[in-house]
XYZ file of C-alpha atoms in Angstrom:
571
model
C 0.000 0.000 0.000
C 2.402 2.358 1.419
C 5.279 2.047 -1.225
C 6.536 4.706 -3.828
C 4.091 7.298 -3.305
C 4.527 10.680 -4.509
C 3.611 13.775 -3.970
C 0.296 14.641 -5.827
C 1.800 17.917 -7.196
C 4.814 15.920 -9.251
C 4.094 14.383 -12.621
C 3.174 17.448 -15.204
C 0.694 18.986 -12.474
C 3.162 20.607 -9.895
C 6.102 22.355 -10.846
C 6.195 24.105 -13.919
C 9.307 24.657 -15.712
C 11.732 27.378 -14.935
C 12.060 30.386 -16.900
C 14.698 33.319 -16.587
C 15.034 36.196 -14.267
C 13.435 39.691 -14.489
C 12.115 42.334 -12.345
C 8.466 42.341 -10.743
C 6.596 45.918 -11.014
C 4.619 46.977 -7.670
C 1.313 46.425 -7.099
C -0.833 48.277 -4.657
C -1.241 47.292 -1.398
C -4.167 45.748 0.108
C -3.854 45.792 3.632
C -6.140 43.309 4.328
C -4.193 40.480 2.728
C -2.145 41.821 0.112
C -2.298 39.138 -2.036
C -5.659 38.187 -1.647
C -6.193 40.603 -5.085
C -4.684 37.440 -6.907
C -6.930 34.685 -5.362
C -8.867 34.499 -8.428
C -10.487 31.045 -7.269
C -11.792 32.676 -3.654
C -13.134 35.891 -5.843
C -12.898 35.827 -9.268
C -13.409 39.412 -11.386
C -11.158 38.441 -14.129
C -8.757 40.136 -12.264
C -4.658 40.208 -12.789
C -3.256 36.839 -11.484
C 0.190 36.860 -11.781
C 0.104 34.975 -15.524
C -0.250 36.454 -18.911
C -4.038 35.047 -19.442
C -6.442 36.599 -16.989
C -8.902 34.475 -15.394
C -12.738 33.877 -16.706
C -14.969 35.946 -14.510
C -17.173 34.174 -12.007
C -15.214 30.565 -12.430
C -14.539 30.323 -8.292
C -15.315 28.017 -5.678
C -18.282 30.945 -5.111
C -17.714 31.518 -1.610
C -19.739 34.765 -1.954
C -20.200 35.889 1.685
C -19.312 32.965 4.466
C -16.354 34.609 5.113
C -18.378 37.633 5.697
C -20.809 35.563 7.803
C -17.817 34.278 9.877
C -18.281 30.841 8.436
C -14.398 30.160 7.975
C -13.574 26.988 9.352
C -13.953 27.968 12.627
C -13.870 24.854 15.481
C -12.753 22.607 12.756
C -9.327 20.565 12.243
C -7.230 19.692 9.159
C -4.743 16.956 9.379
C -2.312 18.102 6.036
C -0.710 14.287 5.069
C 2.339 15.550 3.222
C 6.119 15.739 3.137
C 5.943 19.071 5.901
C 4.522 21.840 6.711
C 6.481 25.100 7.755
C 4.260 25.355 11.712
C 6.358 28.965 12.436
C 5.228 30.200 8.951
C 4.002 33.850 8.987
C 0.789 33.234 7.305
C -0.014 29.780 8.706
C 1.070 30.068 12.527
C -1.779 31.469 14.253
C -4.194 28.253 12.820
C -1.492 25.493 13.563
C -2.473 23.096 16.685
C 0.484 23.686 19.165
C 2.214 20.378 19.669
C -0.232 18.325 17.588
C 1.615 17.518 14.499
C 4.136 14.401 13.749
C 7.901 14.607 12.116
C 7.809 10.384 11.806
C 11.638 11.142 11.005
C 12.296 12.272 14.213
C 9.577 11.586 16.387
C 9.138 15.453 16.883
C 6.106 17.465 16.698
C 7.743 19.942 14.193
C 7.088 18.373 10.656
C 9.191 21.553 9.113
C 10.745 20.660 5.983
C 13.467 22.394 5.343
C 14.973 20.929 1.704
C 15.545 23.536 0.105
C 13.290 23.932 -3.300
C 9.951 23.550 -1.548
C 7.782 22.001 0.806
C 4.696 20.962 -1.135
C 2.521 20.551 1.916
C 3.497 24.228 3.395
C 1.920 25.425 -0.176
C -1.418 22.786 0.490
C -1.511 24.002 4.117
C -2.160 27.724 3.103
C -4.585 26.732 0.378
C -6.773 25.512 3.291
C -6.070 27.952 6.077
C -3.865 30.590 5.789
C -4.733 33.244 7.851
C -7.270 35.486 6.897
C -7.020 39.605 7.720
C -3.552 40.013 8.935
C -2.410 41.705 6.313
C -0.068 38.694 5.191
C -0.111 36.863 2.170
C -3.911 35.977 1.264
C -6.219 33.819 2.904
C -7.442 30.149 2.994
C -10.449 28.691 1.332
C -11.464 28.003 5.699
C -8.775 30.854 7.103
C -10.105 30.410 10.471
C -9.669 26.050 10.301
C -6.673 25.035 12.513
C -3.842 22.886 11.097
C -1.840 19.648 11.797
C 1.268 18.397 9.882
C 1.968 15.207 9.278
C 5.091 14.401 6.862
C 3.866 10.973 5.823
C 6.010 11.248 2.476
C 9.125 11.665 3.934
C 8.744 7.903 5.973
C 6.272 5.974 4.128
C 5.033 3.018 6.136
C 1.488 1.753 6.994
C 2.425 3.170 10.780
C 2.569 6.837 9.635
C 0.198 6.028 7.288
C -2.533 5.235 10.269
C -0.961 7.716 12.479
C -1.452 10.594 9.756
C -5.133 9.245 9.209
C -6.629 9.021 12.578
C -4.824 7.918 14.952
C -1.939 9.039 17.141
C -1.756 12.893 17.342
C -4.026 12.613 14.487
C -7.305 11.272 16.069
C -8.818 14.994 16.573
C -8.293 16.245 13.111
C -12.022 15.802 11.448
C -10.712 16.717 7.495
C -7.453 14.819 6.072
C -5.945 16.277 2.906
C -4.042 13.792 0.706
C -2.430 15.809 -1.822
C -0.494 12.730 -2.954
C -0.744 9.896 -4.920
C 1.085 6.594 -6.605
C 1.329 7.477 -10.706
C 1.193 3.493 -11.637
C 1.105 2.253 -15.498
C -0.450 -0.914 -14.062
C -2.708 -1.293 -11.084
C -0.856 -2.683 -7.847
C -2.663 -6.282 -6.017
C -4.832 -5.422 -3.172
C -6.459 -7.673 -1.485
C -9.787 -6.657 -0.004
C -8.978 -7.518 3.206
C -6.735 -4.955 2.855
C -9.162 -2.194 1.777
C -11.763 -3.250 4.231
C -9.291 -2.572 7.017
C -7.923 0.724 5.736
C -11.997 1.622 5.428
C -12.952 0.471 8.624
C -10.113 2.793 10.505
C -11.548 5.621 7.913
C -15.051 5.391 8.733
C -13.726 4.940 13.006
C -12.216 8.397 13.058
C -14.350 11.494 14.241
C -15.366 9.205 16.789
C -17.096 7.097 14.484
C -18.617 9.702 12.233
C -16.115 9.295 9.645
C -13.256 11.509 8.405
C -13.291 14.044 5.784
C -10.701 12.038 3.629
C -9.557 14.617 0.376
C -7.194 13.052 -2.183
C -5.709 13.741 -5.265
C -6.528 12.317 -8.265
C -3.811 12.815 -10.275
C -1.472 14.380 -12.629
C -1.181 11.831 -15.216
C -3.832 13.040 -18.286
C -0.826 13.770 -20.601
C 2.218 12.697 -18.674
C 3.776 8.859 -17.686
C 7.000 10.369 -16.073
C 9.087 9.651 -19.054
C 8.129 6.627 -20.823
C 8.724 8.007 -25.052
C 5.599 7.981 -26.833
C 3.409 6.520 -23.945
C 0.511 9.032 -24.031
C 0.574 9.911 -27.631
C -2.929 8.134 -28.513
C -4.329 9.098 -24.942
C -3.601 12.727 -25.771
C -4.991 12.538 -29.399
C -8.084 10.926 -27.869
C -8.633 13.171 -25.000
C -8.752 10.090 -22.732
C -5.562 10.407 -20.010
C -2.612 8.677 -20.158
C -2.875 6.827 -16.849
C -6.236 6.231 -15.374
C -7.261 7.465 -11.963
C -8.513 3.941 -10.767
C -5.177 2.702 -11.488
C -3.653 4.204 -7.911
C -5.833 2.207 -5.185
C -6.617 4.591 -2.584
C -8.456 6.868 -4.835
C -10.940 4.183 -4.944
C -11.832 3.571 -1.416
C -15.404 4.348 0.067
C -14.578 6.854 1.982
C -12.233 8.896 0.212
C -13.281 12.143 -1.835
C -10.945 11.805 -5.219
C -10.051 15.105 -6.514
C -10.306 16.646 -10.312
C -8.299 19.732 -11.069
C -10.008 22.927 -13.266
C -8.124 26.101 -14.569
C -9.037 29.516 -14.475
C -11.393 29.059 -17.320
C -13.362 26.380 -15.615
C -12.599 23.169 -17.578
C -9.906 20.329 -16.654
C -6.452 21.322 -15.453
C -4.096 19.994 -18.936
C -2.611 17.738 -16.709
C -5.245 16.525 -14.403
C -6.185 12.755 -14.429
C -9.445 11.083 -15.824
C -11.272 8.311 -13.934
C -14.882 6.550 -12.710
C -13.558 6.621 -9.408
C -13.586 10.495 -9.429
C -16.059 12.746 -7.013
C -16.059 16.315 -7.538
C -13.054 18.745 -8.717
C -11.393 22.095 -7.224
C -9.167 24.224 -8.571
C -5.600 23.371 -9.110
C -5.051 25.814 -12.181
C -2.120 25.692 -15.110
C 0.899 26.722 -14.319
C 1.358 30.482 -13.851
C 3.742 31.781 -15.721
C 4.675 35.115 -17.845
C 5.977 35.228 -21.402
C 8.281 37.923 -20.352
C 10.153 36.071 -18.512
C 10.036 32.774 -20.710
C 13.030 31.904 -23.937
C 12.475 28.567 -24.329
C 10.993 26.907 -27.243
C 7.415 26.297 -28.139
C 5.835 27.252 -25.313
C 1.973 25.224 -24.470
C -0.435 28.256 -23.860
C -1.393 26.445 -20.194
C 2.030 28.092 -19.483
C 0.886 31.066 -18.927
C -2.823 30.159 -17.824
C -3.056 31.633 -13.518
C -1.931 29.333 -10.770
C -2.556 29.192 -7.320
C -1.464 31.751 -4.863
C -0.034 30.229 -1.617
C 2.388 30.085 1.205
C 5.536 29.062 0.949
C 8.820 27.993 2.725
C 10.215 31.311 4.337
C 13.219 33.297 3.068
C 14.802 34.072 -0.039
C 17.309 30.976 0.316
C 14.666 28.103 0.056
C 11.090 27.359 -1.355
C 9.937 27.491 -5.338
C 10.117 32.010 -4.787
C 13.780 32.587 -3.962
C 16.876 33.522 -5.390
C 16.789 32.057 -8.432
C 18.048 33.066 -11.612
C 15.118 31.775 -13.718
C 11.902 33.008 -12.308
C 7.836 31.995 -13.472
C 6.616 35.469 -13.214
C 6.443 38.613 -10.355
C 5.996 37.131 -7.344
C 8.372 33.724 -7.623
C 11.903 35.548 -7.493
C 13.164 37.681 -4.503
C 13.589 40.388 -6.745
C 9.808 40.936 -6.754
C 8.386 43.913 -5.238
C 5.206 42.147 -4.567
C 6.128 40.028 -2.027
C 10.157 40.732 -0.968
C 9.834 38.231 1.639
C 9.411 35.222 -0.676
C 7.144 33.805 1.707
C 4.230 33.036 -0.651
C 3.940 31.669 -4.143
C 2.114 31.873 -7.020
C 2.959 28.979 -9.315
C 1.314 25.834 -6.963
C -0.841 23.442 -9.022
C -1.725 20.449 -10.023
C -4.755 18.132 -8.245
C -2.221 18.818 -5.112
C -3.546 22.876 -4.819
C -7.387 21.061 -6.043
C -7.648 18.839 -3.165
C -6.676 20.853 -0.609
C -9.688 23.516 -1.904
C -12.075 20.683 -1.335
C -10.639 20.068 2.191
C -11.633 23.881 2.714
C -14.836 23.848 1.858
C -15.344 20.923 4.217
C -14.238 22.433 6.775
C -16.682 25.076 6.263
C -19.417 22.548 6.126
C -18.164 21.110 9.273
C -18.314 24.440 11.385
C -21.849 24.755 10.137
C -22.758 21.310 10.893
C -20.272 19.335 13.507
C -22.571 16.359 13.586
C -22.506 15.478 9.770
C -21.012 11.911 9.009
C -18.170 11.569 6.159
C -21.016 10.060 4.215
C -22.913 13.257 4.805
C -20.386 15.603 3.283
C -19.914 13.081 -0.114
C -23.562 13.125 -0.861
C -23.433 16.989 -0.320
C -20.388 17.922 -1.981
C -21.821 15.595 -4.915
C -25.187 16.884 -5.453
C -24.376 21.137 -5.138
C -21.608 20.688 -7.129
C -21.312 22.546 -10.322
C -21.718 20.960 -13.993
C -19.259 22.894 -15.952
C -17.572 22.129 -18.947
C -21.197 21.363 -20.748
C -19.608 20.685 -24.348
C -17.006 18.061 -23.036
C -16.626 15.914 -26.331
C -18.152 12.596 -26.285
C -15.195 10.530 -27.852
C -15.573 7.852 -30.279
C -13.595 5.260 -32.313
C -14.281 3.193 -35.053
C -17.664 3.236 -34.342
C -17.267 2.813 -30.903
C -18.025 4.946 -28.097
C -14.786 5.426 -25.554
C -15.402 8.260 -23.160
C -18.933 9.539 -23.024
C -18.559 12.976 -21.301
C -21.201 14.048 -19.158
C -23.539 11.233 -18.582
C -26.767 11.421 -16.283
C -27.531 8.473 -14.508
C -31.171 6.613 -13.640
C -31.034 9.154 -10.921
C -30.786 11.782 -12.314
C -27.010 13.159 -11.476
C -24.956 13.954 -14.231
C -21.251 12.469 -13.883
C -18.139 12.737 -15.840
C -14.724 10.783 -15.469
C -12.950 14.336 -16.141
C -15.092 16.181 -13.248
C -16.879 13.500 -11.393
C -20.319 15.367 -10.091
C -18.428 18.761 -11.090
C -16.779 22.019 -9.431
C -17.333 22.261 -5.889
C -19.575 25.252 -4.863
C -18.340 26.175 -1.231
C -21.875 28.187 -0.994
C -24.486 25.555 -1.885
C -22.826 23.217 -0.012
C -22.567 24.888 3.709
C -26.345 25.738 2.434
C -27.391 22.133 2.394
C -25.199 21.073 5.178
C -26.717 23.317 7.916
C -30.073 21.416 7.600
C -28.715 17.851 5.947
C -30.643 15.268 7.836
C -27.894 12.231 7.905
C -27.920 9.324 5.472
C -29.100 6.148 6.945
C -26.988 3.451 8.091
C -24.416 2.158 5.877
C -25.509 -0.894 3.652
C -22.666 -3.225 2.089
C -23.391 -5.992 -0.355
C -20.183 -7.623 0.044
C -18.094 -8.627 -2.726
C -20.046 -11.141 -4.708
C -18.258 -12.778 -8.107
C -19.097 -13.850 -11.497
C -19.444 -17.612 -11.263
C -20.222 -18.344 -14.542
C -17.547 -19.287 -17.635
C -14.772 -17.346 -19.207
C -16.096 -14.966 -21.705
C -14.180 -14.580 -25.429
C -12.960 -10.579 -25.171
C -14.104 -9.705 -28.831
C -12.162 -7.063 -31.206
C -14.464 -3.428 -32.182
C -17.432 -4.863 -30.681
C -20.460 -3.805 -28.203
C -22.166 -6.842 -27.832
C -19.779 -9.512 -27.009
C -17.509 -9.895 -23.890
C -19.938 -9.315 -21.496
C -20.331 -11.138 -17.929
C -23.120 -10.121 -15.390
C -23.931 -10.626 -11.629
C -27.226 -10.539 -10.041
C -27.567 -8.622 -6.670
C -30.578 -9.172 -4.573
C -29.894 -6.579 -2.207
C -31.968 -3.338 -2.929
C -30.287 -0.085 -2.039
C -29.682 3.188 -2.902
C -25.941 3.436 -4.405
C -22.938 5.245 -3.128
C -20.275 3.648 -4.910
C -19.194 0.690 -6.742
C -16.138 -1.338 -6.325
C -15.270 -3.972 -8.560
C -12.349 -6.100 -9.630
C -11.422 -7.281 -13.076
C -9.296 -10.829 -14.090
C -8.344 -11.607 -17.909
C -5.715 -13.354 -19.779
C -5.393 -10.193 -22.078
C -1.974 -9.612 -22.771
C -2.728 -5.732 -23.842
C -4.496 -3.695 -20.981
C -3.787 0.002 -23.003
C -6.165 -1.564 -25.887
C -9.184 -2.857 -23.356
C -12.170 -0.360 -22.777
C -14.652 -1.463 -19.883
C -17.888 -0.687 -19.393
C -19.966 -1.514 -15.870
C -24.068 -1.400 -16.731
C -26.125 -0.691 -13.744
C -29.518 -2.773 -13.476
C -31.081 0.664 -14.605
C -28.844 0.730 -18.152
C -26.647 3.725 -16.725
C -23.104 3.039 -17.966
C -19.844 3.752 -16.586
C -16.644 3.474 -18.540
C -14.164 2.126 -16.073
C -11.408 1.195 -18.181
C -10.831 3.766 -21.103
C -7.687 2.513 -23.727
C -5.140 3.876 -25.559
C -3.972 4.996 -21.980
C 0.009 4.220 -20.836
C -1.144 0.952 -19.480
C 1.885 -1.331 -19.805
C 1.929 -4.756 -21.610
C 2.001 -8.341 -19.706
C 4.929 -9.552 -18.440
C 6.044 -12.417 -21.133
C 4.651 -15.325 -19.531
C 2.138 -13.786 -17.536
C -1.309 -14.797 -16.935
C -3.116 -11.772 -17.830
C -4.119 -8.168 -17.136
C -5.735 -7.590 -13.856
C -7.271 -5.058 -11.660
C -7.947 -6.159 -8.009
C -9.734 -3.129 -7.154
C -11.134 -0.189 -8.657
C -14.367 2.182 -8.661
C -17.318 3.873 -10.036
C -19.214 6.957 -8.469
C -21.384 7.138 -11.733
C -23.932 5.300 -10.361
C -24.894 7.526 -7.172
C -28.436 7.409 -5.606
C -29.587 4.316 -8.145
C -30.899 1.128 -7.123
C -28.679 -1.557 -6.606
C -30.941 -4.601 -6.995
C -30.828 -6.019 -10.805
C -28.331 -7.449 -13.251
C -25.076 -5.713 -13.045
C -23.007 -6.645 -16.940
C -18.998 -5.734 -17.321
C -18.390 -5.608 -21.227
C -14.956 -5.445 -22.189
C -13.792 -5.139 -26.008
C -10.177 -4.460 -27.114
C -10.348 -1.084 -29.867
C -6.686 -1.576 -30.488
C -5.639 -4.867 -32.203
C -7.360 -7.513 -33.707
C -4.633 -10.108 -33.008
C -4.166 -9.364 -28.963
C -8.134 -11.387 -28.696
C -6.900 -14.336 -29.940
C -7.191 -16.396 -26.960
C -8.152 -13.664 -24.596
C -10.929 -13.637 -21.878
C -12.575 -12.180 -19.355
C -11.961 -14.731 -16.942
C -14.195 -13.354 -14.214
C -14.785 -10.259 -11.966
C -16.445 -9.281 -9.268
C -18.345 -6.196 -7.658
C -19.291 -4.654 -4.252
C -21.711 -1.987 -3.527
C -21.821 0.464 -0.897
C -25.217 2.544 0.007
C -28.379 2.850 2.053
């Protein structure tokens, strides 16, 4: 579980590239928070933020007047699961819980990180709750939340795993932002022992009301860390290069799996696609200025708006210091914007997105202590925002691959890209102060196919389908299933899961970095996986897995779908 994980913001979603020195111009003060002015996702008036493309007026996280109202996180805890956070920063200080973070390096309560080009969880920390009014810096999405640091990264191990997720110094934290994940081009065994236990000490925390549990999704729609050529078809196709469902913890009950948008409110370029996604936040492009750039063939994205946040203190560490080869005014000390190069404005990827969503919940949270994790799902799901309405339904051959926006038998429109869609901090504290609590969980168990190995056909809808009758009637949260083949050639397989109701989610989606078998392996696998697209159905009825390979006529030869199973969770 716990090995090579990685920080959520590496990957083509965190750093952006370097580009060379200049001078920043002033800016007027605000003496508020000075650099609240650039916050474009707390307030956006398609105002100046710090990148050559100005944002698209009204595409925030419409937090309209809580703050005003006082509803800023107040009486609520955020556990930030990271590789530090900076507890003596200027801007974060005042909201972090003396004594109640973990340094699992040293057994200390100061998770500080001081490497010198950045702490990525100092930068996540002030997306959710930098102080507000103090005329520092700007302000967090919940600037009155209080803060815990836990630097899980920096000594992975399923003890600071559970320590950084409930328990140990982290039992009284009520929201836990993951703004990390495990870029995989193959899905890792899990056993569902092993999810059932990580769920059970998930759903124990908050004494027994559940935590908030926030994760990336990923940063892997046009990137596979290196590998030549991998995502040349999957960018082509608009389908991501490595599927969300293939990093196992973004697929667990009761974790919130994060989307990224830009500034113009569609998907971040480099945020990942997957049916195991929830809603999306804000995580931006990448926040740079053309003035400052001389490289070659610059993407447009380059210059899209970033997030604004804290970062490590001084001019002799963090991603603004004195570097020769700046991103725009604020990230170099020779900006007069910010000379302390104590904030940034180039943070991104699903990273800066998750940690938006973790805001809002603790916003929802001060409004409503007594609402179960399973609460703030089904209301972060049903007041989010569609956006993105023309997302392209993509075919192939005749085939459809990725459908876009779908609505299901319930009514709620879901997309891999977005999940239920853009957060909307206001509708949700709205529903929360009155949300009567979901009844008690339901769980169908796993059940499995038990009948033959199906032939996986070539170009084809109708073949290569298995089903499984459930008996159990509920109302769906989400779907879990696992998938067993002797398909040599997971990148050409698309999946589709049909609900009893004839909703359809596309699990699997090809052309996507997947890698080929192992010579002399049995087949491509996927242990565990899931779909939200089916929220608020019934679950009684035929469930039917199709799988066709879109690639290569030859790789079917011999190839099944050997069997599979599924578990749903609702009430």
């Amino acid at each position: 579980m716990t090995a090579a994980l990685f920080a959520g913001c590496g990957g083509g979603g965190g750093e952006s590239k370097s580009v060379p020195v200049g001078v920043a111009e002033p800016k007027p003060v605000d003496t508020a928070d000075p650099l609240y002015r650039y916050q474009w996702y707390l307030e956006n008036r398609g105002q100046d933020a710090l990148a050559d493309t100005l944002p698209t007026t009204g595409v925030d996280l419409n937090i309209g007047t809580l703050h005003k109202d006082n509803v800023r996180g107040a009486g609520v805890q955020v556990a930030v699961i990271d590789e530090g956070l900076e507890i003596a920063h200027e801007d974060l200080a005042a909201n972090v819980v003396a004594g109640g973070s973990t340094n699992f390096i040293d057994n200390s309560t100061d998770p500080t990180n001081f490497g010198f080009q950045g702490d990525h969880g100092t930068s996540v920390a002030g997306i959710i709750a930098a102080v507000g009014w103090n005329a520092k810096g700007g302000r967090g999405v919940a600037p009155e939340a209080k803060l815990r640091g836990f630097n899980f990264l920096e000594a992975q191990s399923d003890y600071s795993l559970f320590n950084s997720w409930g328990e140990g110094s982290s039992s009284q934290a009520d929201v836990f932002n993951n703004s990390w994940g495990t870029p995989r081009n193959a899905p890792p065994a899990v056993s569902q022992n092993e999810v059932e236990a990580f769920e059970k000490r998930m759903q124990a925390s908050r004494n027994g009301k559940g935590g908030i549990y926030v994760k990336s999704a990923g940063n892997s729609f046009e990137n596979d860390r290196g590998r030549t050529n991998a995502c040349d078809d999957a960018k082509e196709f608009k389908l991501g290069c490595i599927p969300a469902n293939f990093d196992d913890t973004n697929s667990y009950a009761y974790v919130i799996t994060t989307a990224a948008v830009n500034a113009k409110g569609v998907r971040s370029s480099y945020s990942s696609a997957g049916s195991s996604m929830w809603v999306a936040g804000f995580g931006g492009e990448y926040g740079g200025q053309k003035k400052y750039f001389k490289g070659d063939n610059p993407r447009s994205v380059n210059f899209d708006p970033a997030i604004i946040s804290t970062d490590q203190s001084g001019c002799e560490q963090g991603e603004n210091r004195n570097r020769a080869a700046p991103r725009n005014d604020l990230d170099t000390d020779a900006s007069a914007i910010d000379k302390s190069c104590n904030y940034r404005s180039s943070m991104n990827g699903t990273s800066a997105a998750a940690p938006m969503v973790s805001g809002v919940a603790a916003l929802m949270l001060q409004v409503n202590p007594n609402l179960t994790a399973r609460d703030v799902k089904a209301i972060l799901a049903t007041t989010a925002k569609k956006i993105d309405a023309a997302q392209a339904l993509v075919t192939f051959r005749g085939l459809t691959l990725d459908p876009g926006w779908s609505v299901n038998k319930a009514g709620h429109a879901f997309s891999n890209w977005y999940g239920f869609g853009l957060v909307d901090a206001t509708q949700a504290v709205k529903m929360a102060r009155t949300f009567a609590s979901l009844p008690a969980l339901q769980d169908t168990q796993v059940q499995t196919y038990a009948g033959a190995p199906v032939d996986i056909p070539y170009l084809n809808d109708k073949g290569g389908a298995a089903s499984i009758a459930i008996a159990q009637a509920m109302k769906v949260e989400t779907v879990q299933l696992g998938i067993t083949t002797t398909h040599q050639a997971p990148a050409n397989l698309r999946a589709i899961l049909t609900s009893p109701g004839g909703s359809k989610s596309y699990v699997l989606t090809p052309f996507s970095a997947a890698a080929a078998m192992p010579k002399g392996s049995a087949g491509f696998f996927i242990d565990f996986m899931a779909s939200n697209a089916f929220l608020n159905e019934s679950s009684a009825g035929t469930w039917t897995l199709q799988l066709t390979d879109v690639r290569d006529p030859t790789k079917v030869i011999g190839a099944k779908l050997v069997t599979w199973n599924l578990r749903i969770l609702g009430h």
